[in-house]
PDB file of C-alpha atoms in Angstrom:
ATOM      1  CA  UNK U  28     -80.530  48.218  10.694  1.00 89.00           C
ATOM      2  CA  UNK U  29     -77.980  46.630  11.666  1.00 90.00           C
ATOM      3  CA  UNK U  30     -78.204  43.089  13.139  1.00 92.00           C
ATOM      4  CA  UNK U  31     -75.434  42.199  15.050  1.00 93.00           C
ATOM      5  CA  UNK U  32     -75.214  37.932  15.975  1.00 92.00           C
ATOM      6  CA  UNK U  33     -73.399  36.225  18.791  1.00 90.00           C
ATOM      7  CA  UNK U  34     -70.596  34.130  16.426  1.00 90.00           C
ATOM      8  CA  UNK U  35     -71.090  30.988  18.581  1.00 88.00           C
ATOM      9  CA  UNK U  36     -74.885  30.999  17.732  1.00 86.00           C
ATOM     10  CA  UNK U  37     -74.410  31.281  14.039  1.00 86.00           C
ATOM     11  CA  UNK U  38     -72.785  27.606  14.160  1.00 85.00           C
ATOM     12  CA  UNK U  39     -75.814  26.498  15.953  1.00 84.00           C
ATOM     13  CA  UNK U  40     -78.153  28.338  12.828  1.00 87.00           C
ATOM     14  CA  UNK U  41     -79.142  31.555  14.495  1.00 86.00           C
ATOM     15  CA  UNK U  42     -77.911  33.171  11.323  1.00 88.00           C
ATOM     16  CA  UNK U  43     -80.513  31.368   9.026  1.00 88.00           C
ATOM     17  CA  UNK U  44     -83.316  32.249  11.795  1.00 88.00           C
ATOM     18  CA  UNK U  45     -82.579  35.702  11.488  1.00 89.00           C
ATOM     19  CA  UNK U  46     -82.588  35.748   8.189  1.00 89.00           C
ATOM     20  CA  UNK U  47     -85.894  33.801   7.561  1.00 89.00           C
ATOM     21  CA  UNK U  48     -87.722  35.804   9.806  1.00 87.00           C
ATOM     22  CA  UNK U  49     -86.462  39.018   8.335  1.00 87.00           C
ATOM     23  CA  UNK U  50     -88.304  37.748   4.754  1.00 87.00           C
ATOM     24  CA  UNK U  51     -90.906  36.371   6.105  1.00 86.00           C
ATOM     25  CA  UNK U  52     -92.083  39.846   8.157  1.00 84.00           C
ATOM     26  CA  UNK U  53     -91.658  41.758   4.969  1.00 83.00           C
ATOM     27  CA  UNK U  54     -88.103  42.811   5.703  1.00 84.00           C
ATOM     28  CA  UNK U  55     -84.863  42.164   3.495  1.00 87.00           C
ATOM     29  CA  UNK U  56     -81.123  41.282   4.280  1.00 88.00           C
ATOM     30  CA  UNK U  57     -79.184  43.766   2.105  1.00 87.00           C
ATOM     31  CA  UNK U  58     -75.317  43.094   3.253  1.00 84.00           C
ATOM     32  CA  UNK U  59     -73.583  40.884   5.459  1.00 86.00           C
ATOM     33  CA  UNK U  60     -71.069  42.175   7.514  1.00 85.00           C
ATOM     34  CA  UNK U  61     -68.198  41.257   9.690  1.00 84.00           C
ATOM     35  CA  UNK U  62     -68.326  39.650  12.349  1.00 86.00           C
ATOM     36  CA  UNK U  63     -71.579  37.677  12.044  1.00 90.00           C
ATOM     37  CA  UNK U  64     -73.979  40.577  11.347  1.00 91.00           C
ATOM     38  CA  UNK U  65     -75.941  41.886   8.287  1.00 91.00           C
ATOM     39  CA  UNK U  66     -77.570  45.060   7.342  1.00 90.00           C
ATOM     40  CA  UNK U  67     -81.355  44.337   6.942  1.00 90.00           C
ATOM     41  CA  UNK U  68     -84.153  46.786   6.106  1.00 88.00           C
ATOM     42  CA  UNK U  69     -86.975  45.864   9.232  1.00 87.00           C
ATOM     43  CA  UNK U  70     -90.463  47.793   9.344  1.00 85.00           C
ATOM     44  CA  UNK U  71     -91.476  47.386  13.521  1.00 86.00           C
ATOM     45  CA  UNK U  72     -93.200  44.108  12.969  1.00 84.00           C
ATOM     46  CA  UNK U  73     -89.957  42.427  11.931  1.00 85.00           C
ATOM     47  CA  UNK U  74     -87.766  44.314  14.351  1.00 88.00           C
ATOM     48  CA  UNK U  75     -89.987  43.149  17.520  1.00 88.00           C
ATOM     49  CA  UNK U  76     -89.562  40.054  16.106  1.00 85.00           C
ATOM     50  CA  UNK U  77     -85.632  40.212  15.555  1.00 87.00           C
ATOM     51  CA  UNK U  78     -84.856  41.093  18.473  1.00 88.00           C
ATOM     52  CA  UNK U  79     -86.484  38.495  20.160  1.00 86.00           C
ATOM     53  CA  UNK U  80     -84.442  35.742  18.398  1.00 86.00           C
ATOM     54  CA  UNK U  81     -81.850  34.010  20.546  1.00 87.00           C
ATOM     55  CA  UNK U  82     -78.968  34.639  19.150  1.00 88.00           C
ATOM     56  CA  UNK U  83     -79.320  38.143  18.391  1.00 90.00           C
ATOM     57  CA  UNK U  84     -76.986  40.827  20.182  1.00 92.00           C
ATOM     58  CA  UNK U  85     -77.836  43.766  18.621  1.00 91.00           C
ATOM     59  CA  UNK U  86     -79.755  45.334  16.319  1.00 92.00           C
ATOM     60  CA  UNK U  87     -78.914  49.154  15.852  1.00 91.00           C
ATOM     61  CA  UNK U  88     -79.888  51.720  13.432  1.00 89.00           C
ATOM     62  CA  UNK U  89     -77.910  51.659  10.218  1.00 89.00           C
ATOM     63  CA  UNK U  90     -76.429  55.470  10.679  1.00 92.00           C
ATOM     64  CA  UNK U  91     -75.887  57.398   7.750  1.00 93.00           C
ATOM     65  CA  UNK U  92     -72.214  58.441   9.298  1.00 93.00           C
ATOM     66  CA  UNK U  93     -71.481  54.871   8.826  1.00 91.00           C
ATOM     67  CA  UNK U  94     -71.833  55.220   5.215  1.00 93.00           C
ATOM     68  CA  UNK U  95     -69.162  57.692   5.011  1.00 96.00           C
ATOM     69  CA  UNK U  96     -65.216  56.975   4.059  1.00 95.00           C
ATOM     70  CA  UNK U  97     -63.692  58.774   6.822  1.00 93.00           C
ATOM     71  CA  UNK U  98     -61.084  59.719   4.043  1.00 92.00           C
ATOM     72  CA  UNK U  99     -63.574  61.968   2.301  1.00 94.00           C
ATOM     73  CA  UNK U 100     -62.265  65.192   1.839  1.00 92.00           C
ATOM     74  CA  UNK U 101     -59.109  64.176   3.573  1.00 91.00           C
ATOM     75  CA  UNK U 102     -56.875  63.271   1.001  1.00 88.00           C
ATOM     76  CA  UNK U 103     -54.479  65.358  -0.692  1.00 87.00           C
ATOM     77  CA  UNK U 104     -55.293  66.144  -4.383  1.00 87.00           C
ATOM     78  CA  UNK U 105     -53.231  67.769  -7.567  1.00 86.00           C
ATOM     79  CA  UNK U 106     -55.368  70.086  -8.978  1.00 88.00           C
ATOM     80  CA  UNK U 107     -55.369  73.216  -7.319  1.00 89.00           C
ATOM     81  CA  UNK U 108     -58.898  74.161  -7.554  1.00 91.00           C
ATOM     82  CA  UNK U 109     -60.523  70.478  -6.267  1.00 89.00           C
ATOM     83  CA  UNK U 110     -57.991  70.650  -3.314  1.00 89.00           C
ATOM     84  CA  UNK U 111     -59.593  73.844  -2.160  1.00 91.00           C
ATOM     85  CA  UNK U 112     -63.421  73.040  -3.322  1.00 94.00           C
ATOM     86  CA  UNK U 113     -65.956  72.251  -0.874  1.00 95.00           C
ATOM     87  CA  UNK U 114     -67.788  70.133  -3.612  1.00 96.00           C
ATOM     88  CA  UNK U 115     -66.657  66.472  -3.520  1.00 96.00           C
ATOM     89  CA  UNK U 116     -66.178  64.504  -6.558  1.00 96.00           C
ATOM     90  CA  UNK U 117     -67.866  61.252  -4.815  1.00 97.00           C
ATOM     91  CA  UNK U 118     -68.379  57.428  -5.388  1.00 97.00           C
ATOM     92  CA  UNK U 119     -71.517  56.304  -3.959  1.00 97.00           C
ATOM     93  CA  UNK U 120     -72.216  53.087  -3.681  1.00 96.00           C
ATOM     94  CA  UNK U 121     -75.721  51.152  -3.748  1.00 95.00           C
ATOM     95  CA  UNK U 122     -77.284  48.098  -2.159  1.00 90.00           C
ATOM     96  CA  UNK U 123     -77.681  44.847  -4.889  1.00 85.00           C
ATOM     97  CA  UNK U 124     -81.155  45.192  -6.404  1.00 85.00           C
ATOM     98  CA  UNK U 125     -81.422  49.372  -6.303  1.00 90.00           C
ATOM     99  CA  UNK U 126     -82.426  51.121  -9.405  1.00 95.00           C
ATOM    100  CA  UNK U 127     -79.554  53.426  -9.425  1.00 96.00           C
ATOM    101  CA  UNK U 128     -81.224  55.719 -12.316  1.00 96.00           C
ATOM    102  CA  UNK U 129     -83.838  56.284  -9.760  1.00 96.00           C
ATOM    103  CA  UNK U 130     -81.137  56.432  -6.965  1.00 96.00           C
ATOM    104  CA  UNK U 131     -79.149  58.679  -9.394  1.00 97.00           C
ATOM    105  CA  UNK U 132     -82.316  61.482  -9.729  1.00 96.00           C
ATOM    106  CA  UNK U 133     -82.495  61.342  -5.576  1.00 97.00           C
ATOM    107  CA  UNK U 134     -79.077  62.655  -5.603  1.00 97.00           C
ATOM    108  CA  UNK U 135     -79.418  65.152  -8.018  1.00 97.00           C
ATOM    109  CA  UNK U 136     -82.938  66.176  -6.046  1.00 96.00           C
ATOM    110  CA  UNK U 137     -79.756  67.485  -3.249  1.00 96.00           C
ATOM    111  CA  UNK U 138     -78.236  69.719  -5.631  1.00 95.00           C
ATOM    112  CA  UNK U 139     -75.771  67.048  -7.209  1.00 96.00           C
ATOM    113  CA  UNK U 140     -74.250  66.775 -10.641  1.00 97.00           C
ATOM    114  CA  UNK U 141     -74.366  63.436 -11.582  1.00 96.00           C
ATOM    115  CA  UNK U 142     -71.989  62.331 -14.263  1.00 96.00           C
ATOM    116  CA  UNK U 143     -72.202  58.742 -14.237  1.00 96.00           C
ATOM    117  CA  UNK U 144     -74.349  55.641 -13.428  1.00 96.00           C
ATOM    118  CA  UNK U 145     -73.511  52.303 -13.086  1.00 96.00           C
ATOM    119  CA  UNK U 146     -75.197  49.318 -11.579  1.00 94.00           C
ATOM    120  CA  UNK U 147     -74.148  49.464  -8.422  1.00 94.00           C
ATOM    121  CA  UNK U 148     -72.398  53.130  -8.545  1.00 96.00           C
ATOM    122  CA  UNK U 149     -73.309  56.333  -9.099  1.00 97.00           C
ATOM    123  CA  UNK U 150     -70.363  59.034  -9.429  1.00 97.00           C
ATOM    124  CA  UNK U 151     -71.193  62.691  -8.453  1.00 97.00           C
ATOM    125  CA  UNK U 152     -70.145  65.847  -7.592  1.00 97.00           C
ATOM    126  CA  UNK U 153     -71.939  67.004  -4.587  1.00 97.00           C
ATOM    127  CA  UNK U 154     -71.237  70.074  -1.994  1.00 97.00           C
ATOM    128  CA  UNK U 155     -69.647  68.682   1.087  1.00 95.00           C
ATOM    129  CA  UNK U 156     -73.184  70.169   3.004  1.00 96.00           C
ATOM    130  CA  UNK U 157     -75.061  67.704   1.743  1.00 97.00           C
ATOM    131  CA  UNK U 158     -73.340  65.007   2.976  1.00 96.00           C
ATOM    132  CA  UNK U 159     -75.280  63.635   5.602  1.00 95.00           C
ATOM    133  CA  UNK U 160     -78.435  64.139   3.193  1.00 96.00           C
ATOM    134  CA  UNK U 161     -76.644  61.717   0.861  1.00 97.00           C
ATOM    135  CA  UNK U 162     -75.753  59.186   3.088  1.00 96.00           C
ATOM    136  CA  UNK U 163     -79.147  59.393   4.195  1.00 94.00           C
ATOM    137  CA  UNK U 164     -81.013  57.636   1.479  1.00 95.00           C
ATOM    138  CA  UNK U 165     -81.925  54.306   2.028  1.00 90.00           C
ATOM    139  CA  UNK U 166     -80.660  52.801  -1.176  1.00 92.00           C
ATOM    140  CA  UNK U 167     -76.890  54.334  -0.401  1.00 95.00           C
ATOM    141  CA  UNK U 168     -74.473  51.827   0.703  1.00 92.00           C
ATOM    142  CA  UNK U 169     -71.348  53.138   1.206  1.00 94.00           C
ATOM    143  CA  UNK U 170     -69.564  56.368  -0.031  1.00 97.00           C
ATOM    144  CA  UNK U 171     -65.991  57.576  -1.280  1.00 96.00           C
ATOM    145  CA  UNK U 172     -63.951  60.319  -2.976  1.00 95.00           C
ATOM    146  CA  UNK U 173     -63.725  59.737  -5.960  1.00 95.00           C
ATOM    147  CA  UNK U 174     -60.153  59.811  -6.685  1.00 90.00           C
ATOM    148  CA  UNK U 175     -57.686  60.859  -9.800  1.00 86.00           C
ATOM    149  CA  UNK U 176     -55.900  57.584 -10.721  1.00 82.00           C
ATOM    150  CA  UNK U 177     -52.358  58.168 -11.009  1.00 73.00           C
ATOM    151  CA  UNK U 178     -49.513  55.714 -12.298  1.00 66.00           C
ATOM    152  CA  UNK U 179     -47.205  54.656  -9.031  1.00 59.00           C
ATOM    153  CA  UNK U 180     -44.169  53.016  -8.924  1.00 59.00           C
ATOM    154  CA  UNK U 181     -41.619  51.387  -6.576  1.00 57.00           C
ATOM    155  CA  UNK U 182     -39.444  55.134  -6.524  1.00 59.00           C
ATOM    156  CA  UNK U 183     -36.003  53.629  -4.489  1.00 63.00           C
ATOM    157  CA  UNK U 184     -33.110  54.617  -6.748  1.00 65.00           C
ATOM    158  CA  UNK U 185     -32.254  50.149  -6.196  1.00 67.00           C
ATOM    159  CA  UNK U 186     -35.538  49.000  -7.746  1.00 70.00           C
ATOM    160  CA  UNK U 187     -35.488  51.472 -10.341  1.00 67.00           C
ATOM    161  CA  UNK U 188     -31.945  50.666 -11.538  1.00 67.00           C
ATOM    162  CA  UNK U 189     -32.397  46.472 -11.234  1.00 67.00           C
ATOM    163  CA  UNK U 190     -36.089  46.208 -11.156  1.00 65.00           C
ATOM    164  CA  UNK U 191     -36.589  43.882  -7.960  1.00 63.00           C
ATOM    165  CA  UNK U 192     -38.664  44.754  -5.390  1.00 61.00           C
ATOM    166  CA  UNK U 193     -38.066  44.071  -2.085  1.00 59.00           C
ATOM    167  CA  UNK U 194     -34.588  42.202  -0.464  1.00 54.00           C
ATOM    168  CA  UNK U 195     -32.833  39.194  -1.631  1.00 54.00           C
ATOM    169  CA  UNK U 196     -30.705  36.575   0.078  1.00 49.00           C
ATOM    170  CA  UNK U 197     -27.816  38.723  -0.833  1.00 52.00           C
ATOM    171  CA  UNK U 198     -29.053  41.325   1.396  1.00 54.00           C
ATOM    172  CA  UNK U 199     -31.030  43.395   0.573  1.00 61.00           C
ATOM    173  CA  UNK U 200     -30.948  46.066  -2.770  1.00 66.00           C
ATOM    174  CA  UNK U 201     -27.767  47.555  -4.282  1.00 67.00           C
ATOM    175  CA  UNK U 202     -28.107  50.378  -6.502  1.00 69.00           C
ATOM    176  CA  UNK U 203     -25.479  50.193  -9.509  1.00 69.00           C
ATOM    177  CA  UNK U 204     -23.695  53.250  -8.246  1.00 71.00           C
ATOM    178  CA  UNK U 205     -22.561  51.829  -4.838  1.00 73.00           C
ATOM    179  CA  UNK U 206     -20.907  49.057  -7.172  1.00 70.00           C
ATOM    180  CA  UNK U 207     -19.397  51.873  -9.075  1.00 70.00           C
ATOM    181  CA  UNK U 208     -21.429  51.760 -11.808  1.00 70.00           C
ATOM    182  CA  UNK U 209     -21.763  55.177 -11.986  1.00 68.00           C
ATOM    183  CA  UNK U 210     -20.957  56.276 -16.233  1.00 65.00           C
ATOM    184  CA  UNK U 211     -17.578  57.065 -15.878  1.00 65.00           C
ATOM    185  CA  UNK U 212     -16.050  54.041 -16.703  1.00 60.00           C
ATOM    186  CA  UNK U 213     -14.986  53.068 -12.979  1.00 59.00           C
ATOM    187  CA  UNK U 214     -11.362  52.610 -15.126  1.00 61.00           C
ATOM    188  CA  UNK U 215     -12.097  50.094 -17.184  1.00 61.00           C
ATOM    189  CA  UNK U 216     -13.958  51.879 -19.955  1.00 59.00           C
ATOM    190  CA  UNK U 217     -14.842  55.800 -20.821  1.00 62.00           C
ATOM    191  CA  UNK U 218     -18.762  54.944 -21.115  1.00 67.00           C
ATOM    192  CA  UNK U 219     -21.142  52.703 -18.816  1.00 62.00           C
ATOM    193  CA  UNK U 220     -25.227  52.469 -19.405  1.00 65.00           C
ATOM    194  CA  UNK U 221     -26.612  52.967 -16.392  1.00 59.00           C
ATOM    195  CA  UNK U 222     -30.182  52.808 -17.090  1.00 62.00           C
ATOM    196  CA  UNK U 223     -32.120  52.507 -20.227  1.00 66.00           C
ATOM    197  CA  UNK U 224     -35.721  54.551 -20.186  1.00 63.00           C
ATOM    198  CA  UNK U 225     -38.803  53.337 -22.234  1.00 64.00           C
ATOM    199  CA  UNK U 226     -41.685  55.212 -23.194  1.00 61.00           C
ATOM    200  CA  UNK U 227     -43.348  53.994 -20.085  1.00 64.00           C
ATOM    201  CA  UNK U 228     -41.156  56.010 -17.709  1.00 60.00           C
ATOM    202  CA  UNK U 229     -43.153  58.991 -16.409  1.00 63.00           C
ATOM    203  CA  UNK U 230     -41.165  61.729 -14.532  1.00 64.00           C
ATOM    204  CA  UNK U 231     -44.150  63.562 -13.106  1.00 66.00           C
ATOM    205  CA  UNK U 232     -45.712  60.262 -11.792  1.00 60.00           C
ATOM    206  CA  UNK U 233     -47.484  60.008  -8.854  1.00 58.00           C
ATOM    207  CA  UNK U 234     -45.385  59.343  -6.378  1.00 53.00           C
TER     208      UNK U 234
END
């Protein structure tokens, strides 16, 4: 659930009420949120009880569609076949104090292929029907696409000829060839170095 508190109360302790009657019911804060609310796991004892504290607001359902990025399956990829797949490549996230091997064989129990487990993350590929299945377990926090990490850089012709980012007192950024600095010599000589590459530069970058 969700347990939304009035900010003003907090100052006055509602938020260390809540939270001591949460524990002492049986129930668990999990994650605090903003603006003065946490995300607590309440069997009906405790939520009677919550909601009964002054202070309180709200206390709502934690909905799985919460859990969600809203960016899943939104965001433009580079290989072909992913861009077109209707399995996800996914991040999800789990609450402190999960056992995310045991989370880990839930999500394979929906038809997932796991293919790595951390602490507090568990990386999977899972078909974008299953979705709300995934965000429905209790131990799931939060969930992204798990994205292809590409090398970005600051791509204005100005930065990549001076290397400052951003403006300057002088007025903003002046690439070399508006000052004629363009290799032909701008009649002074027959050769000018414009730019000099390192192995770092990367012409099929990101961006």
């Amino acid at each position: 659930f969700i347990v939304q508190l009035d900010p003003n109360a907090v100052k006055d302790g509602a938020w260390d009420v809540a939270k001591s009657s949460i524990e002492h019911h049986g129930g668990a804060v999990v994650q605090t949120m903003p603006v003065s609310a946490m995300v607590a796991r309440l069997d009906a004892a405790a939520l009677t009880e919550v909601q009964s504290i002054s202070g309180v607001m709200a206390v709502t359902p934690y909905h799985p569609a919460l859990k969600l990025s809203p960016s899943i399956g939104r965001t433009p990829l580079i290989d072909p076949v992913k861009a077109v797949s209707d399995v996800y490549d996914l991040e999800i996230q789990i609450f402190a104090g999960e056992n995310a091997q045991m989370v880990a064989k839930s999500i394979t129990a929906l038809g997932a292929n796991v293919t790595a487990v951390y602490p507090d993350t568990i990386v999977a590929e899972i078909h974008r029907s299953k979705l709300a299945e995934l965000a429905g377990l209790e131990p799931v926090k939060m969930v992204h696409e798990n994205l292809p990490n590409l090398p970005h850089g600051e791509e204005t012709t100005s930065v990549m000829q001076i290397g400052y980012l951003g403006g300057f007192a002088g007025g903003g950024l002046r690439p070399y060839h508006d000052a004629g600095v363009n290799g032909g010599g701008g009649g002074i000589g027959t050769h000018q170095t414009v730019m000099v590459l390192d192995s770092g530069f990367q012409l099929d970058a990101g961006d």
